[in-house]
Amino acid sequence: MAKEKGRKLIAQNKKARHDYLIIDTYEAGLVLTGTEVKSLRQGRASLVDGFVQMDGHEAWLHNVHVPEYSQGTWTNHSARRKRKLLLHRAEIDKLEAKSGETGHTIVPLALYFKDGRAKVEIALAKGKKEYDKRQTLREKQDRRETERAISAVRRKARA
């Protein structure tokens, strides 16, 4: 069987980018069981309520929903079990120090296969206030309007 190349997205946490100010991102490997990998290969997972917790100099991914594998037997995994993240020691130390600060948390942004291996993109983030969320939406809307205006002017110039 040919080895997979590239990145195949499984799940994305779009709400995290809206609710948090992303400070820094990291790519981490996941320790999974066989049925979890098969379920992920079917493209089924949810990162909505997920978070990362540091415990004893290890990073653990909590509340990520990977549904049970439909063909699985008694060896099937539980859907919301905690999963160990594989990071370098320096990254773990940095995340542990930063997440201890007030208002900082670690959230998963994306779950994907990279060259056949399951990876999760995690981010050190700080919670946004309600007015920050409105400001971001306003900026996004303004950017969209200016792009529409520019494209309309370009269309007129061509005609």
mmCIF file of C-alpha atoms in Angstrom:
data_model
loop_
_atom_site.group_PDB
_atom_site.id
_atom_site.type_symbol
_atom_site.label_atom_id
_atom_site.label_comp_id
_atom_site.label_asym_id
_atom_site.label_seq_id
_atom_site.Cartn_x
_atom_site.Cartn_y
_atom_site.Cartn_z
ATOM 1 C CA MET A 1 0.000 0.000 0.000
ATOM 2 C CA ALA A 2 1.343 3.446 -0.924
ATOM 3 C CA LYS A 3 2.221 5.778 1.929
ATOM 4 C CA GLU A 4 -0.035 8.815 2.346
ATOM 5 C CA LYS A 5 1.449 12.206 1.592
ATOM 6 C CA GLY A 6 0.285 15.655 2.568
ATOM 7 C CA ARG A 7 -2.334 16.853 5.029
ATOM 8 C CA LYS A 8 -5.889 15.501 5.245
ATOM 9 C CA LEU A 9 -8.152 17.586 7.505
ATOM 10 C CA ILE A 10 -10.518 15.650 9.780
ATOM 11 C CA ALA A 11 -12.018 18.309 12.043
ATOM 12 C CA GLN A 12 -11.623 22.018 12.680
ATOM 13 C CA ASN A 13 -12.564 24.189 15.655
ATOM 14 C CA LYS A 14 -13.737 27.438 14.028
ATOM 15 C CA LYS A 15 -15.363 28.624 17.242
ATOM 16 C CA ALA A 16 -11.982 28.709 19.001
ATOM 17 C CA ARG A 17 -10.690 31.413 16.642
ATOM 18 C CA HIS A 18 -13.811 33.460 17.375
ATOM 19 C CA ASP A 19 -13.781 32.996 21.163
ATOM 20 C CA TYR A 20 -10.019 33.245 21.764
ATOM 21 C CA LEU A 21 -7.102 35.429 20.770
ATOM 22 C CA ILE A 22 -4.554 32.944 19.391
ATOM 23 C CA ILE A 23 -1.070 33.703 20.757
ATOM 24 C CA ASP A 24 0.988 30.739 19.538
ATOM 25 C CA THR A 25 0.275 27.441 17.727
ATOM 26 C CA TYR A 26 1.916 24.022 18.031
ATOM 27 C CA GLU A 27 1.604 20.714 16.198
ATOM 28 C CA ALA A 28 1.303 17.673 18.437
ATOM 29 C CA GLY A 29 1.041 13.967 17.800
ATOM 30 C CA LEU A 30 -1.702 11.890 19.421
ATOM 31 C CA VAL A 31 -1.545 8.571 21.249
ATOM 32 C CA LEU A 32 -4.525 6.649 19.828
ATOM 33 C CA THR A 33 -5.923 3.133 19.841
ATOM 34 C CA GLY A 34 -6.587 1.221 16.618
ATOM 35 C CA THR A 35 -10.334 1.828 16.557
ATOM 36 C CA GLU A 36 -9.808 5.560 17.102
ATOM 37 C CA VAL A 37 -7.562 5.752 14.047
ATOM 38 C CA LYS A 38 -10.111 3.872 11.945
ATOM 39 C CA SER A 39 -12.892 6.166 13.123
ATOM 40 C CA LEU A 40 -10.763 9.234 12.300
ATOM 41 C CA ARG A 41 -9.990 7.837 8.838
ATOM 42 C CA GLN A 42 -13.754 7.870 8.230
ATOM 43 C CA GLY A 43 -13.535 11.627 8.890
ATOM 44 C CA ARG A 44 -15.585 11.710 12.077
ATOM 45 C CA ALA A 45 -14.525 13.820 15.056
ATOM 46 C CA SER A 46 -15.520 16.970 16.941
ATOM 47 C CA LEU A 47 -13.221 19.471 18.665
ATOM 48 C CA VAL A 48 -15.962 21.824 19.899
ATOM 49 C CA ASP A 49 -15.574 21.376 23.680
ATOM 50 C CA GLY A 50 -11.949 20.248 23.598
ATOM 51 C CA PHE A 51 -9.149 21.622 25.742
ATOM 52 C CA VAL A 52 -5.603 20.680 26.725
ATOM 53 C CA GLN A 53 -4.580 20.174 30.338
ATOM 54 C CA MET A 54 -1.028 19.858 31.620
ATOM 55 C CA ASP A 55 -0.620 17.065 34.183
ATOM 56 C CA GLY A 56 2.714 15.941 35.572
ATOM 57 C CA HIS A 57 4.809 17.390 32.723
ATOM 58 C CA GLU A 58 2.520 15.742 30.153
ATOM 59 C CA ALA A 59 -0.106 17.278 27.897
ATOM 60 C CA TRP A 60 -3.548 15.651 27.751
ATOM 61 C CA LEU A 61 -6.354 16.378 25.290
ATOM 62 C CA HIS A 62 -9.786 16.347 26.961
ATOM 63 C CA ASN A 63 -13.388 16.372 25.663
ATOM 64 C CA VAL A 64 -12.575 15.707 22.012
ATOM 65 C CA HIS A 65 -15.309 13.490 20.595
ATOM 66 C CA VAL A 66 -14.082 10.626 18.410
ATOM 67 C CA PRO A 67 -17.143 8.406 17.836
ATOM 68 C CA GLU A 68 -16.879 4.659 18.284
ATOM 69 C CA TYR A 69 -15.810 2.702 15.221
ATOM 70 C CA SER A 70 -18.884 1.100 13.674
ATOM 71 C CA GLN A 71 -17.051 -2.170 12.861
ATOM 72 C CA GLY A 72 -15.413 -2.318 16.311
ATOM 73 C CA THR A 73 -15.903 -5.091 18.846
ATOM 74 C CA TRP A 74 -15.461 -5.145 22.621
ATOM 75 C CA THR A 75 -12.054 -3.490 22.032
ATOM 76 C CA ASN A 76 -13.759 -0.255 20.921
ATOM 77 C CA HIS A 77 -12.689 2.988 22.612
ATOM 78 C CA SER A 78 -14.832 5.372 24.657
ATOM 79 C CA ALA A 79 -15.812 8.451 22.648
ATOM 80 C CA ARG A 80 -14.620 11.212 25.003
ATOM 81 C CA ARG A 81 -11.611 9.666 26.737
ATOM 82 C CA LYS A 82 -8.544 11.804 27.450
ATOM 83 C CA ARG A 83 -5.712 11.356 24.966
ATOM 84 C CA LYS A 84 -2.013 11.982 25.494
ATOM 85 C CA LEU A 85 -0.325 14.568 23.276
ATOM 86 C CA LEU A 86 3.191 14.052 21.971
ATOM 87 C CA LEU A 87 5.254 17.244 22.238
ATOM 88 C CA HIS A 88 8.911 18.101 22.764
ATOM 89 C CA ARG A 89 9.967 18.730 26.373
ATOM 90 C CA ALA A 90 10.750 22.408 25.653
ATOM 91 C CA GLU A 91 7.272 22.908 24.151
ATOM 92 C CA ILE A 92 5.617 21.258 27.145
ATOM 93 C CA ASP A 93 7.594 23.435 29.569
ATOM 94 C CA LYS A 94 6.721 26.593 27.639
ATOM 95 C CA LEU A 95 3.016 25.680 27.445
ATOM 96 C CA GLU A 96 2.934 24.757 31.127
ATOM 97 C CA ALA A 97 4.436 28.104 32.140
ATOM 98 C CA LYS A 98 2.199 30.183 29.847
ATOM 99 C CA SER A 99 -1.044 28.327 30.607
ATOM 100 C CA GLY A 100 -0.495 28.973 34.317
ATOM 101 C CA GLU A 101 -0.860 32.705 33.685
ATOM 102 C CA THR A 102 -4.273 34.271 34.271
ATOM 103 C CA GLY A 103 -6.635 34.105 31.313
ATOM 104 C CA HIS A 104 -4.517 31.753 29.197
ATOM 105 C CA THR A 105 -5.695 28.357 28.019
ATOM 106 C CA ILE A 106 -4.717 25.742 25.450
ATOM 107 C CA VAL A 107 -7.327 24.801 22.834
ATOM 108 C CA PRO A 108 -7.282 22.420 19.856
ATOM 109 C CA LEU A 109 -7.717 24.157 16.481
ATOM 110 C CA ALA A 110 -7.554 21.293 13.968
ATOM 111 C CA LEU A 111 -7.295 17.520 13.817
ATOM 112 C CA TYR A 112 -5.689 16.034 10.709
ATOM 113 C CA PHE A 113 -3.532 13.306 9.208
ATOM 114 C CA LYS A 114 -0.056 14.409 8.117
ATOM 115 C CA ASP A 115 1.865 11.819 6.115
ATOM 116 C CA GLY A 116 -0.374 9.098 7.563
ATOM 117 C CA ARG A 117 -0.023 10.129 11.213
ATOM 118 C CA ALA A 118 -2.749 11.719 13.330
ATOM 119 C CA LYS A 119 -1.827 15.228 14.453
ATOM 120 C CA VAL A 120 -3.620 17.974 16.343
ATOM 121 C CA GLU A 121 -2.899 21.678 16.029
ATOM 122 C CA ILE A 122 -3.143 23.260 19.470
ATOM 123 C CA ALA A 123 -2.951 26.918 20.373
ATOM 124 C CA LEU A 124 -2.012 28.914 23.416
ATOM 125 C CA ALA A 125 -4.928 31.326 23.614
ATOM 126 C CA LYS A 126 -6.396 34.096 25.718
ATOM 127 C CA GLY A 127 -10.170 34.486 26.064
ATOM 128 C CA LYS A 128 -11.734 37.417 24.233
ATOM 129 C CA LYS A 129 -14.200 39.787 25.832
ATOM 130 C CA GLU A 130 -17.569 40.346 24.136
ATOM 131 C CA TYR A 131 -16.517 43.719 22.717
ATOM 132 C CA ASP A 132 -13.369 42.151 21.223
ATOM 133 C CA LYS A 133 -15.533 39.602 19.397
ATOM 134 C CA ARG A 134 -17.731 42.379 17.995
ATOM 135 C CA GLN A 135 -14.641 44.342 16.940
ATOM 136 C CA THR A 136 -13.266 41.303 15.080
ATOM 137 C CA LEU A 137 -16.579 40.741 13.291
ATOM 138 C CA ARG A 138 -16.743 44.432 12.334
ATOM 139 C CA GLU A 139 -13.201 44.334 10.908
ATOM 140 C CA LYS A 140 -14.008 41.191 8.942
ATOM 141 C CA GLN A 141 -17.173 42.793 7.524
ATOM 142 C CA ASP A 142 -15.298 46.002 6.593
ATOM 143 C CA ARG A 143 -12.601 43.981 4.823
ATOM 144 C CA ARG A 144 -15.279 42.108 2.862
ATOM 145 C CA GLU A 145 -16.998 45.348 1.830
ATOM 146 C CA THR A 146 -13.756 46.932 0.600
ATOM 147 C CA GLU A 147 -12.909 43.798 -1.411
ATOM 148 C CA ARG A 148 -16.375 43.908 -3.015
ATOM 149 C CA ALA A 149 -15.979 47.594 -3.860
ATOM 150 C CA ILE A 150 -12.543 47.032 -5.397
ATOM 151 C CA SER A 151 -13.769 44.088 -7.478
ATOM 152 C CA ALA A 152 -16.791 46.121 -8.645
ATOM 153 C CA VAL A 153 -14.484 48.963 -9.798
ATOM 154 C CA ARG A 154 -12.257 46.425 -11.620
ATOM 155 C CA ARG A 155 -15.299 44.901 -13.360
ATOM 156 C CA LYS A 156 -16.422 48.340 -14.529
ATOM 157 C CA ALA A 157 -12.938 49.130 -15.834
ATOM 158 C CA ARG A 158 -12.881 45.930 -17.902
ATOM 159 C CA ALA A 159 -16.314 46.564 -19.418
#
